[in-house]
Short mmCIF file of C-alpha atoms and ligand atoms in Angstrom, two decimals:
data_model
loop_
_atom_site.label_atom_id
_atom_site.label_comp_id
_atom_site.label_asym_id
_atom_site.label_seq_id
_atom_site.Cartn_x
_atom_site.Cartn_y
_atom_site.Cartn_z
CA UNK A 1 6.42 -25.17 19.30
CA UNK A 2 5.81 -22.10 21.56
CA UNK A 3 6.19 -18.72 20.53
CA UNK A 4 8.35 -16.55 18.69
CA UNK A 5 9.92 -13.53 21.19
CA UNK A 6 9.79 -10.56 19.30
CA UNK A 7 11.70 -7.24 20.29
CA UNK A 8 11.19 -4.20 19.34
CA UNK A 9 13.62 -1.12 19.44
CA UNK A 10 11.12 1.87 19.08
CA UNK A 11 7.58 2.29 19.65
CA UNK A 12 6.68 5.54 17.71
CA UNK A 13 4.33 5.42 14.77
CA UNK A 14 5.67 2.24 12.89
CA UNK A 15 6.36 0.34 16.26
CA UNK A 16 2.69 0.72 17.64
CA UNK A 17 1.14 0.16 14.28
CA UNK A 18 3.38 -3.07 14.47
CA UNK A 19 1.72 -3.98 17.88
CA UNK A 20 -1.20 -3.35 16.94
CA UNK A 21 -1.29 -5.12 13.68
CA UNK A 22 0.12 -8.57 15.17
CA UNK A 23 -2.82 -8.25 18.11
CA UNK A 24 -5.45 -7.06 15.52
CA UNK A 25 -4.67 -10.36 13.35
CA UNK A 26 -2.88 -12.76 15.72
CA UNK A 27 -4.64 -15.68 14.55
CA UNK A 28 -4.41 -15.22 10.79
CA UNK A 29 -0.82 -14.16 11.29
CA UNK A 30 -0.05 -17.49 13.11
CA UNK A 31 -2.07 -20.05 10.91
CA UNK A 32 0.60 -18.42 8.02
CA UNK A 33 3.76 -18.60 10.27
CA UNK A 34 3.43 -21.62 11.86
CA UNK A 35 3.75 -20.12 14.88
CA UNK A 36 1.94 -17.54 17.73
CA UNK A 37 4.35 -14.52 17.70
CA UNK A 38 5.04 -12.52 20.87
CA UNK A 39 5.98 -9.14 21.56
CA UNK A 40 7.77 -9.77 24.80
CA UNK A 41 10.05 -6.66 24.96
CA UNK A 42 10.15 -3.10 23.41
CA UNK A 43 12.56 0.00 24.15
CA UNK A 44 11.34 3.32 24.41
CA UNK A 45 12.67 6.60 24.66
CA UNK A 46 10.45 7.55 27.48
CA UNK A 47 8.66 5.07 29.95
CA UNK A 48 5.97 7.36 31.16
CA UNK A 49 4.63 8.18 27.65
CA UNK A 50 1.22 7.51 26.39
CA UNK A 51 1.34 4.67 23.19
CA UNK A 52 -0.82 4.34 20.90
CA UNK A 53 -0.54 0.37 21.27
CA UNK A 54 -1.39 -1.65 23.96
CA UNK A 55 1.75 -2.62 26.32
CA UNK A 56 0.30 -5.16 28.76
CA UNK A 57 2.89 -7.84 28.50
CA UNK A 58 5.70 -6.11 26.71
CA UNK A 59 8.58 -5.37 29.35
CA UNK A 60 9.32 -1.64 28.26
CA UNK A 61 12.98 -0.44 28.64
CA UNK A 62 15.06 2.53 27.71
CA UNK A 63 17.63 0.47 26.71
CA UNK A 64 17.60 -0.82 23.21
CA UNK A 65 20.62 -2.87 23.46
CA UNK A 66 18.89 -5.24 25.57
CA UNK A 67 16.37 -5.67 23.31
CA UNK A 68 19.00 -6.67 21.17
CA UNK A 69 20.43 -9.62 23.38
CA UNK A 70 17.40 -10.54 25.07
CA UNK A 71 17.56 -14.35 25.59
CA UNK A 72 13.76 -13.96 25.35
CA UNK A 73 14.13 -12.30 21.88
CA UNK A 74 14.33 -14.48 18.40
CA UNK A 75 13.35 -11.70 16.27
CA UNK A 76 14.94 -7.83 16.70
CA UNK A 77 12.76 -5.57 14.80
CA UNK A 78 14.74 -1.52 14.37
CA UNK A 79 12.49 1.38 14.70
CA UNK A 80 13.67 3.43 15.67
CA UNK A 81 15.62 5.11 12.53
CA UNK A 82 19.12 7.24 12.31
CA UNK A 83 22.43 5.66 11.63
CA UNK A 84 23.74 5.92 15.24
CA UNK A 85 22.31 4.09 17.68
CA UNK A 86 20.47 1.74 15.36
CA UNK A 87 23.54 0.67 13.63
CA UNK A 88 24.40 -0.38 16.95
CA UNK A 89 21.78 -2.50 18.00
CA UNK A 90 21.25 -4.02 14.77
CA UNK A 91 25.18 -5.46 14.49
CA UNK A 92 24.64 -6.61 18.68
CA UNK A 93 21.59 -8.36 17.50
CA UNK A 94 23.01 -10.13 14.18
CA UNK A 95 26.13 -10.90 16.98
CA UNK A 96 23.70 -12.23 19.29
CA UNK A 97 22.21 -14.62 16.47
CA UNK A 98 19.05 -12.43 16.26
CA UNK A 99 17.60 -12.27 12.91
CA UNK A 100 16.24 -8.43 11.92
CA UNK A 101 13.70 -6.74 10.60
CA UNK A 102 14.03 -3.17 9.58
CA UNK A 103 12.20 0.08 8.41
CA UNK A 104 15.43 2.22 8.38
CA UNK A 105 16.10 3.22 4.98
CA UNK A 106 18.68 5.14 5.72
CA UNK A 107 20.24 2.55 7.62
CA UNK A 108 20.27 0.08 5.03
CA UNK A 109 21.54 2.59 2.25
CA UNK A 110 24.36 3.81 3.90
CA UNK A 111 25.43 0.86 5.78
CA UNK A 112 23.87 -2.13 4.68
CA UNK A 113 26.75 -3.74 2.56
CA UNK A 114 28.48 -4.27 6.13
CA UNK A 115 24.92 -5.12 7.59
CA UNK A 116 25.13 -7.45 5.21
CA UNK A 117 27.95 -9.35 5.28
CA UNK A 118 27.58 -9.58 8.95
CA UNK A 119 24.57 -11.29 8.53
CA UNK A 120 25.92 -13.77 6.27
CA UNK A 121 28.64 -14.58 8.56
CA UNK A 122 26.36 -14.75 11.74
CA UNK A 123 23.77 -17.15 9.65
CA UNK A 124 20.59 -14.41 10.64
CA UNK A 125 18.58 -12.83 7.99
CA UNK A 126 18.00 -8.65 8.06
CA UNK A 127 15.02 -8.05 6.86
CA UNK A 128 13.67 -4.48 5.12
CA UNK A 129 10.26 -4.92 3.34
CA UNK A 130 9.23 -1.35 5.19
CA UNK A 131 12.67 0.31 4.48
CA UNK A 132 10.94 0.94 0.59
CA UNK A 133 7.14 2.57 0.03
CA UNK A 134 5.55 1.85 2.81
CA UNK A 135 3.26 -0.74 2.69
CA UNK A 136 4.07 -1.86 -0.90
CA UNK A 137 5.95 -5.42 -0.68
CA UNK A 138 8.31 -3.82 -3.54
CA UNK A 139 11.45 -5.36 -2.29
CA UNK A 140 9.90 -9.10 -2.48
CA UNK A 141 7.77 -8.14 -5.93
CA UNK A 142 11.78 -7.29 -7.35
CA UNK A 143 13.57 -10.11 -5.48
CA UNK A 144 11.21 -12.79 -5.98
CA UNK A 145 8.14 -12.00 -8.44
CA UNK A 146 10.44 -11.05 -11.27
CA UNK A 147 13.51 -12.50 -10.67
CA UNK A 148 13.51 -14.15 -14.10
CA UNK A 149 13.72 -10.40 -15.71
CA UNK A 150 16.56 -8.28 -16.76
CA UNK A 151 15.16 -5.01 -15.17
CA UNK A 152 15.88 -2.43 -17.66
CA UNK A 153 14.62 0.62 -15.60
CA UNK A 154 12.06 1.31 -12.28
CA UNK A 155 10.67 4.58 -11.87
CA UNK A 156 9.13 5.45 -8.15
CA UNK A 157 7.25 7.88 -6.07
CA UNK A 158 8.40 6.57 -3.23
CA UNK A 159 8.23 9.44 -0.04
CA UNK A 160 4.60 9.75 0.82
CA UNK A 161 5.30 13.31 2.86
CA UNK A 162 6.57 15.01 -0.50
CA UNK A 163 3.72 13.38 -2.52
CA UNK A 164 1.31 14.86 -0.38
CA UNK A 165 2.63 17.96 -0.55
CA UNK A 166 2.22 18.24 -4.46
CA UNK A 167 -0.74 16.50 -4.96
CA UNK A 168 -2.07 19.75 -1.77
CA UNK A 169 0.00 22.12 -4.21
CA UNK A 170 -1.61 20.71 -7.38
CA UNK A 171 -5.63 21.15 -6.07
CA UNK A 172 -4.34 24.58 -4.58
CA UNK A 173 -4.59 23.65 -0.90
CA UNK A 174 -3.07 25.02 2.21
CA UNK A 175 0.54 26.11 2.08
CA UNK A 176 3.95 24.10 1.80
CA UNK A 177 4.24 24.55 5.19
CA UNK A 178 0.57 23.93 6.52
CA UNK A 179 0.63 20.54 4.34
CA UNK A 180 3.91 19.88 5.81
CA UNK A 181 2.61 20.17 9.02
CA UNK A 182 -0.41 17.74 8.57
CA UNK A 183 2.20 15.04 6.93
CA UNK A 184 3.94 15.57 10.20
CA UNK A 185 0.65 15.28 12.35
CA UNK A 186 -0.28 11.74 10.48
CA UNK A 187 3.11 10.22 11.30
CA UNK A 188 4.34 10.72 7.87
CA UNK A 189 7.37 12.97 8.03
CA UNK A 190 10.61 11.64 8.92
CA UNK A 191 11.93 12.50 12.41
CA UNK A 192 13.94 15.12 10.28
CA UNK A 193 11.26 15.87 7.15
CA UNK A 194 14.31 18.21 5.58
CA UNK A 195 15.20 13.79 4.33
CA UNK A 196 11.55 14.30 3.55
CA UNK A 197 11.20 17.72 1.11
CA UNK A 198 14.78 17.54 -0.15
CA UNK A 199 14.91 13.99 -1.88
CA UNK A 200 17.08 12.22 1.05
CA UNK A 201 14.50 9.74 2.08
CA UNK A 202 13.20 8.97 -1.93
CA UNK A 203 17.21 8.68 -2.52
CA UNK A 204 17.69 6.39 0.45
CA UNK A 205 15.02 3.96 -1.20
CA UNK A 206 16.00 4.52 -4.30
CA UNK A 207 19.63 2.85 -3.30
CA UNK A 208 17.95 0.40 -1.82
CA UNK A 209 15.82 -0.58 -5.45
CA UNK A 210 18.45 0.00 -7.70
CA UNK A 211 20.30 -2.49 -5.72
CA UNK A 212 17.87 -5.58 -5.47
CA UNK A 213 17.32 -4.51 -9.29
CA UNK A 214 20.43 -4.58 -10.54
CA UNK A 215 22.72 -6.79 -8.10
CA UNK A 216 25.03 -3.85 -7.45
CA UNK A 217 26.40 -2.83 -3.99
CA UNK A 218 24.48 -0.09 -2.35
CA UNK A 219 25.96 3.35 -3.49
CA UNK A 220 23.68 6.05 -1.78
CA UNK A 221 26.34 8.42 -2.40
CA UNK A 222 26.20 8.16 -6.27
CA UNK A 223 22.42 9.25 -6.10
CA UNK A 224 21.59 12.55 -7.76
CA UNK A 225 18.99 14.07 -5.48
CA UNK A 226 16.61 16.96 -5.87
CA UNK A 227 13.77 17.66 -3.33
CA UNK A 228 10.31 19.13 -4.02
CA UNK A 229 11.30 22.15 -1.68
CA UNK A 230 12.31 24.75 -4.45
CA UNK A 231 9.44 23.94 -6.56
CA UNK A 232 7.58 27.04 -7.51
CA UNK A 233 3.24 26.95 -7.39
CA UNK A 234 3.61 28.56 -11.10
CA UNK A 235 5.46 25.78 -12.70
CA UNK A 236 2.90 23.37 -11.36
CA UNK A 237 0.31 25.61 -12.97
CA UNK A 238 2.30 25.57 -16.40
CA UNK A 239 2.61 22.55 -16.52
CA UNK A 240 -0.81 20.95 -15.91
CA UNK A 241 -1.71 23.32 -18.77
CA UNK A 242 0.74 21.96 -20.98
CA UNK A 243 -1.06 18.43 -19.79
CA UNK A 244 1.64 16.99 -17.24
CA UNK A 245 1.59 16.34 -13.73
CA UNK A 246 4.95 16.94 -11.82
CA UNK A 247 5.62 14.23 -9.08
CA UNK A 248 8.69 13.65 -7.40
CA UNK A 249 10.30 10.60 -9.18
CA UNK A 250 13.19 7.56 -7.94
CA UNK A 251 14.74 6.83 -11.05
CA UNK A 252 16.83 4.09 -11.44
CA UNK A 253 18.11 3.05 -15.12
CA UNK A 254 19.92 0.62 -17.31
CA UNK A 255 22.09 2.02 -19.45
CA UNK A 256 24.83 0.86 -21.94
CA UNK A 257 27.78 2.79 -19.71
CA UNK A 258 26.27 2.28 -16.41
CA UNK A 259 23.22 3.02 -14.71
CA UNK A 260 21.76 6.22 -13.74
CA UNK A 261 20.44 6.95 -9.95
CA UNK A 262 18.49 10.51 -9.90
CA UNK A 263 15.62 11.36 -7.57
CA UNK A 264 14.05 14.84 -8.42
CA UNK A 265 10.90 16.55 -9.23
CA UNK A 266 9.38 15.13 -13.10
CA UNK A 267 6.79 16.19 -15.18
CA UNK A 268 4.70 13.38 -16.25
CA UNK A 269 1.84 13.13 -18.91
CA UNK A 270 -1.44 13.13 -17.15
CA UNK A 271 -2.95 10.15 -18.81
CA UNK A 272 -0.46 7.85 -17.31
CA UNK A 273 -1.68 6.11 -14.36
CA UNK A 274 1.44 7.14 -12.09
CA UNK A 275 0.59 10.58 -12.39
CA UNK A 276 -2.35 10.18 -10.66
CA UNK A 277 -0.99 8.69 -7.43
CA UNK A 278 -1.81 10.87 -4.88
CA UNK A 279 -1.88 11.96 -1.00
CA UNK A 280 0.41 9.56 0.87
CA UNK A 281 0.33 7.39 -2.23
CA UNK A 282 3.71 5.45 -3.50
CA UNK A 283 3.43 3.53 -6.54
CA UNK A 284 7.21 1.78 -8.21
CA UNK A 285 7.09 1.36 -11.96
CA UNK A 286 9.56 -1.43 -13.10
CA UNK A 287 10.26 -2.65 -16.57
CA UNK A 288 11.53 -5.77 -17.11
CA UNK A 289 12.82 -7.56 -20.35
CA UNK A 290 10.15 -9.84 -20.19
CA UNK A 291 7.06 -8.97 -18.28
CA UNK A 292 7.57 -5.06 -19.41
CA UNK A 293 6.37 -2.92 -17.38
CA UNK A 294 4.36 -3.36 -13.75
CA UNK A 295 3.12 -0.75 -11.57
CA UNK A 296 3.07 -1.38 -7.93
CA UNK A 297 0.77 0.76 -5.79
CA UNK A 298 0.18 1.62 -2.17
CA UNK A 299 0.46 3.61 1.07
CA UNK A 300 3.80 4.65 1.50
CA UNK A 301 3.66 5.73 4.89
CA UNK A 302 1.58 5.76 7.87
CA UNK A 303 1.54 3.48 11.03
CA UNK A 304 -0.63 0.53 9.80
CA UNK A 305 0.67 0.47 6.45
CA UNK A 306 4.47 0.43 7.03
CA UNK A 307 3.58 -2.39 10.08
CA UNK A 308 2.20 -4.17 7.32
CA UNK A 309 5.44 -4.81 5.89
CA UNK A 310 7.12 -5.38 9.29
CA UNK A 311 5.27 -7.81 10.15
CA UNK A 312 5.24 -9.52 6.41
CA UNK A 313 9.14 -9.86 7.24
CA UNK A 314 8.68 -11.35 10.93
CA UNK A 315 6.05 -13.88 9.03
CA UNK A 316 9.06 -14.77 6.63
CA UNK A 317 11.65 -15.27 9.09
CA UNK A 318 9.50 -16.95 11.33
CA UNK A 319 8.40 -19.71 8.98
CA UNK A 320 12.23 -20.05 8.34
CA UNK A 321 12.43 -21.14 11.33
CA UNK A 322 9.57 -22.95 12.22
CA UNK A 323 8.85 -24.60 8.81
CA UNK A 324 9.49 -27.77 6.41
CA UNK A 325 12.56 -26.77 5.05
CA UNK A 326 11.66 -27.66 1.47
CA UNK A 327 8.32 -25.60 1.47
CA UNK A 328 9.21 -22.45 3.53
CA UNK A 329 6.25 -20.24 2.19
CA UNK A 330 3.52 -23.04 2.14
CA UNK A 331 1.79 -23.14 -1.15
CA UNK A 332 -1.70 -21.47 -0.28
CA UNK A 333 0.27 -19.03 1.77
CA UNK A 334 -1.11 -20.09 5.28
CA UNK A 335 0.05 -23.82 7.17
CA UNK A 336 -1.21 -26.89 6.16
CA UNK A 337 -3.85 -27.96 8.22
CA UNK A 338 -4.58 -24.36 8.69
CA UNK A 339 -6.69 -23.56 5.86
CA UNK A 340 -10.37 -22.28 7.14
CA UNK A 341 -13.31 -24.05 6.16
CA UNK A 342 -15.21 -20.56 5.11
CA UNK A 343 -18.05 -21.01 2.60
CA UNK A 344 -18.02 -19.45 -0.55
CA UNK A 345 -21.21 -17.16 -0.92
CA UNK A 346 -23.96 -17.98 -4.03
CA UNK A 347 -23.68 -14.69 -6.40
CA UNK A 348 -27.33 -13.90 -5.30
CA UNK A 349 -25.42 -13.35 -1.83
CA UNK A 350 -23.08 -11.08 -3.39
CA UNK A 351 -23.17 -7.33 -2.54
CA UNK A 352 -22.91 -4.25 -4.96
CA UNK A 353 -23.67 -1.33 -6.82
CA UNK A 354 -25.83 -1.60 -10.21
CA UNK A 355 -26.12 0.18 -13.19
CA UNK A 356 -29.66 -0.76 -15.07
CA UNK A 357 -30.92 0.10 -18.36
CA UNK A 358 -34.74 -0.25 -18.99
CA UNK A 359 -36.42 0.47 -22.56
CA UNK A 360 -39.94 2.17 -21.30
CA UNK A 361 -43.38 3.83 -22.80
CA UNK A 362 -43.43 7.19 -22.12
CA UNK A 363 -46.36 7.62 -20.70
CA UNK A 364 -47.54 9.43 -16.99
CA UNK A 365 -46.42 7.25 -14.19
CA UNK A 366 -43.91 5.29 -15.38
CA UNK A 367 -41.34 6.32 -14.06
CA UNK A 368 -42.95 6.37 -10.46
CA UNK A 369 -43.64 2.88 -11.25
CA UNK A 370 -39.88 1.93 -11.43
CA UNK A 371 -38.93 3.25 -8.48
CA UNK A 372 -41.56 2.01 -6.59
CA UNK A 373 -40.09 -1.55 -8.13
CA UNK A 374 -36.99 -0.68 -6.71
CA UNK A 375 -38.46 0.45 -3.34
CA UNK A 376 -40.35 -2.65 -2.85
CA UNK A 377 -36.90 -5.15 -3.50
CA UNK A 378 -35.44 -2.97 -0.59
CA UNK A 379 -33.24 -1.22 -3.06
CA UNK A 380 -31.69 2.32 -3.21
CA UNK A 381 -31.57 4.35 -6.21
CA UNK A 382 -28.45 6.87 -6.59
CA UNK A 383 -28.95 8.20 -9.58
CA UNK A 384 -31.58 7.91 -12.30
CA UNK A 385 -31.72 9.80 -16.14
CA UNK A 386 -34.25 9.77 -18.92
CA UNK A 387 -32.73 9.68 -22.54
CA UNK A 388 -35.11 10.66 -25.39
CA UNK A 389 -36.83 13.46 -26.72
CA UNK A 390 -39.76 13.05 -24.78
CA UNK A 391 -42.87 12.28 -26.77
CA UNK A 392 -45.80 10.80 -25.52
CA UNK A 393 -45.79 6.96 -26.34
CA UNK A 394 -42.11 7.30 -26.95
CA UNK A 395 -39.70 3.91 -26.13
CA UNK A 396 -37.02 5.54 -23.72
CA UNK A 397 -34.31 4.97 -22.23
CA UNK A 398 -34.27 4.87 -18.54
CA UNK A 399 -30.60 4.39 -16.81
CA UNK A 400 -30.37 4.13 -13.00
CA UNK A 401 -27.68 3.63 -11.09
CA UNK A 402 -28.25 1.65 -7.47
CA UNK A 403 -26.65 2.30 -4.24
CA UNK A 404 -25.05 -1.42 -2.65
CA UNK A 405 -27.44 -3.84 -2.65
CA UNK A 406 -27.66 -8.04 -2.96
CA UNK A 407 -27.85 -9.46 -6.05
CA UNK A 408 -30.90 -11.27 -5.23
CA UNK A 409 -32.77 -8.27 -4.66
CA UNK A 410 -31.65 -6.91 -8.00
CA UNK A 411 -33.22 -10.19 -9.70
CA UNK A 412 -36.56 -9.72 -8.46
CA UNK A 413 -36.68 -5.73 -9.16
CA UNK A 414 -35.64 -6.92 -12.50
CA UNK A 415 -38.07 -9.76 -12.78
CA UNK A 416 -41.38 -7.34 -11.88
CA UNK A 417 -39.96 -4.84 -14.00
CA UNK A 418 -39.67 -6.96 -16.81
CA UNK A 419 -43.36 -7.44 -16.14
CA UNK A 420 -44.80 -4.29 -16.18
CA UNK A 421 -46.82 -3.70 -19.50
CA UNK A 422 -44.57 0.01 -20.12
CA UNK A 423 -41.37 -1.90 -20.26
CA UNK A 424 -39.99 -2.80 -23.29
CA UNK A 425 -37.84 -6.21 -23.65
CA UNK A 426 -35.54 -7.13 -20.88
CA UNK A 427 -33.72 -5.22 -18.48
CA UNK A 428 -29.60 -4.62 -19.04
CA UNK A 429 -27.60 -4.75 -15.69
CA UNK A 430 -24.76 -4.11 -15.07
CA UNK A 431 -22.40 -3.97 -11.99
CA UNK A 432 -20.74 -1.38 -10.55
CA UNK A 433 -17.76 -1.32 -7.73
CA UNK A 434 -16.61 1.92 -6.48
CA UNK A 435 -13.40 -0.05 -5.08
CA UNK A 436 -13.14 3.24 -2.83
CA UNK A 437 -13.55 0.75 0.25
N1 LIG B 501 8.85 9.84 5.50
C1 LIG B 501 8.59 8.70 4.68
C2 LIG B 501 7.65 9.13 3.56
C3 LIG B 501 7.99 7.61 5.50
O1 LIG B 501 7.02 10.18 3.67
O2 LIG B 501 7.55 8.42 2.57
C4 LIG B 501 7.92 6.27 4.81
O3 LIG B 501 9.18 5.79 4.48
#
């Protein structure tokens, strides 16, 4: 079969991160589809501006209501956010048979119970992975992962721009509006970012969740929303001394009389692992009756992130269309007949950090001796401390911690240490990952 025709309708941030991410990974994009995907057309606002993607090949056009009817175009993706215009193009695709894909939270809040039943009738699926935190597939963890759960309650940071903001406000850095700025700068902010520091985005997404959670029509007017904007320095300061961390919080909750919808600014105990999401961070609590709770972490904004998700929902309608019927996601994600022949690397090929503990005399030189082990197995020391009171003839214990390394190179520092006459019994290791990569 020959390729899928993808539109776009807006190239900003989220579009070029889109282009970008199905040219960056074209081939392991199409071994999951089933098939190559195309961007063929795109509308932009202005022709003669510089992209951050590359356009050779995509017919540009001011008009996003051709995108929407292209012949060329299966697949419509809207980015270009507001209610407006994008309303528009997204009911002439679904009447043109296109299916869609969608970041536009506000879109889908406000308007996507018609969206919806449009869709239905027109036999196209509208798709919104990157309408909800970013880069976190949220929406298909809720719809699919634990559909066999009652969900009792979610709890979300879910705007990245108004995260960033307090995590600058709780390390003391810059000022609202300097921070503000920078979220702005790294394609963060909304178009508007008042949606951004008032709670209107996080309530968008938060209709959005409490929907797919709860099987209720989306009610974005019902949401009690709070924004981060009136938050005073001070109470920040209070209440980290007081041993809580105040994020700005989705919450949507099971209750026996109904269900609450609230986004506002929350003090949360520091020990708990949401409160130390930070930066552009999102991470989406939800309880269920049966798995209890899961935490789902991520970027929340930001071009490659968010395309991420956009292009996870072209992959799903795309193997709708292209695929056995019976087996739409195929069972080790990617085609059969697809699967890569990679080998899987011997541990001794494995690369990372180590933390060794070596039981030595204490005598003069020792210690230059172990590093000189280490030197000669090509091997970086990071750190290195001597336990012990230090007397003469004293067993110690020497911990060192390596910088990355492969594990066979480890072995043999830890084989000619072991045979050094200062060394005491055998040599603990153990490994360390930084998982800051
Ligand atoms: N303005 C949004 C945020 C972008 O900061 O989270 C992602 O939806």
């Amino acid at each position: 079969m020959g390729p899928v025709g993808v539109g776009i309708a807006g190239l900003g941030v989220v579009g070029s991160g889109t282009v970008n991410v199905l040219t960056r990974n074209a081939d392991e994009i199409t071994r999951r589809a089933g098939r190559d995907i195309r961007v063929v057309t795109a509308a932009v606002r202005d022709l003669e501006r510089e992209r951050d993607c590359d356009v050779s090949g995509i017919e540009l056009t001011t008009d996003p209501m051709k995108v929407a009817t292209s012949p060329d175009v299966e697949v419509v993706v809207e980015l270009m956010g507001g209610e407006g215009v994008a309303l528009e193009v997204v009911m002439a695709a679904i009447a043109a048979g296109k299916h869609v894909v969608t970041a536009n939270k506000a879109l889908i809040a406000s308007h996507g119970n018609e969206i919806f039943k449009a869709a239905q009738d027109a036999g196209v699926t509208v798709a919104f992975e990157p309408a909800v935190a970013g880069g976190i597939p949220i929406i298909k963890a809720i719809r699919e992962g634990l559909a066999g759960n009652r969900v009792e309650w979610l709890a979300g940071i879910i705007n990245g721009t108004s995260n960033f903001i307090l995590t600058a406000m709780a390390d003391g850095e810059g000022t609202f509006d300097d921070v503000l700025a920078e979220a702005q700068r790294l394609g963060y902010a909304e178009a508007d970012p008042t949606f951004d520091v008032e709670g209107v985005d996080a309530a968008h997404k938060l209709t959005i969740l409490a929907s797919i959670a709860f099987g209720i029509p989306l009610q974005f007017d019902k949401v009690y929303i709070e924004g981060i904007s009136k938050l005073a320095g001070v109470d920040v300061d209070y209440a980290s001394e007081l041993g809580f961390t105040i994020k700005h919080l989705g919450i949507a909750a099971r209750r026996d009389n109904g269900i609450e919808l609230r986004v506002h600014p929350t003090l949360i105990p520091k020990r708990r692992l949401i409160a130390n999401v930070d930066g552009v961070m999102n991470a989406v609590l939800v309880c269920g009756d049966a798995v209890g709770q899961t935490l789902h972490y991520g970027a929340g904004a930001g071009a490659d992130a968010t395309a991420s998700a956009v292009v996870a929902d072209i992959v799903d309608v795309v193997r709708a269309l292209t695929t056995d019927p019976d087996n739409r996601v195929p069972h080790l994600a990617f085609q059969p007949g697809k699967l890569a022949d990679l080998p899987i690397l011997d541990v001794n090929e494995s690369r990372t950090a180590y933390y060794i503990r070596i039981a030595a005399v204490n005598r003069p030189g020792v210690l230059a001796e172990v590093t000189r082990v280490f030197g000669d197995s090509n091997i970086s020391i990071e750190t290195i401390l001597q336990k012990g009171s230090g007397k003469s003839e004293e067993v110690l214990p020497i911990i060192l911690l390596t910088q990355r390394t492969i594990e066979k190179n480890i072995d043999q520092a830890i084989e000619k240490l072991e045979s050094l006459d200062d060394i005491v019994g055998s040599v603990v290791r153990l490994r360390v990952e930084h998982l800051s990569e």
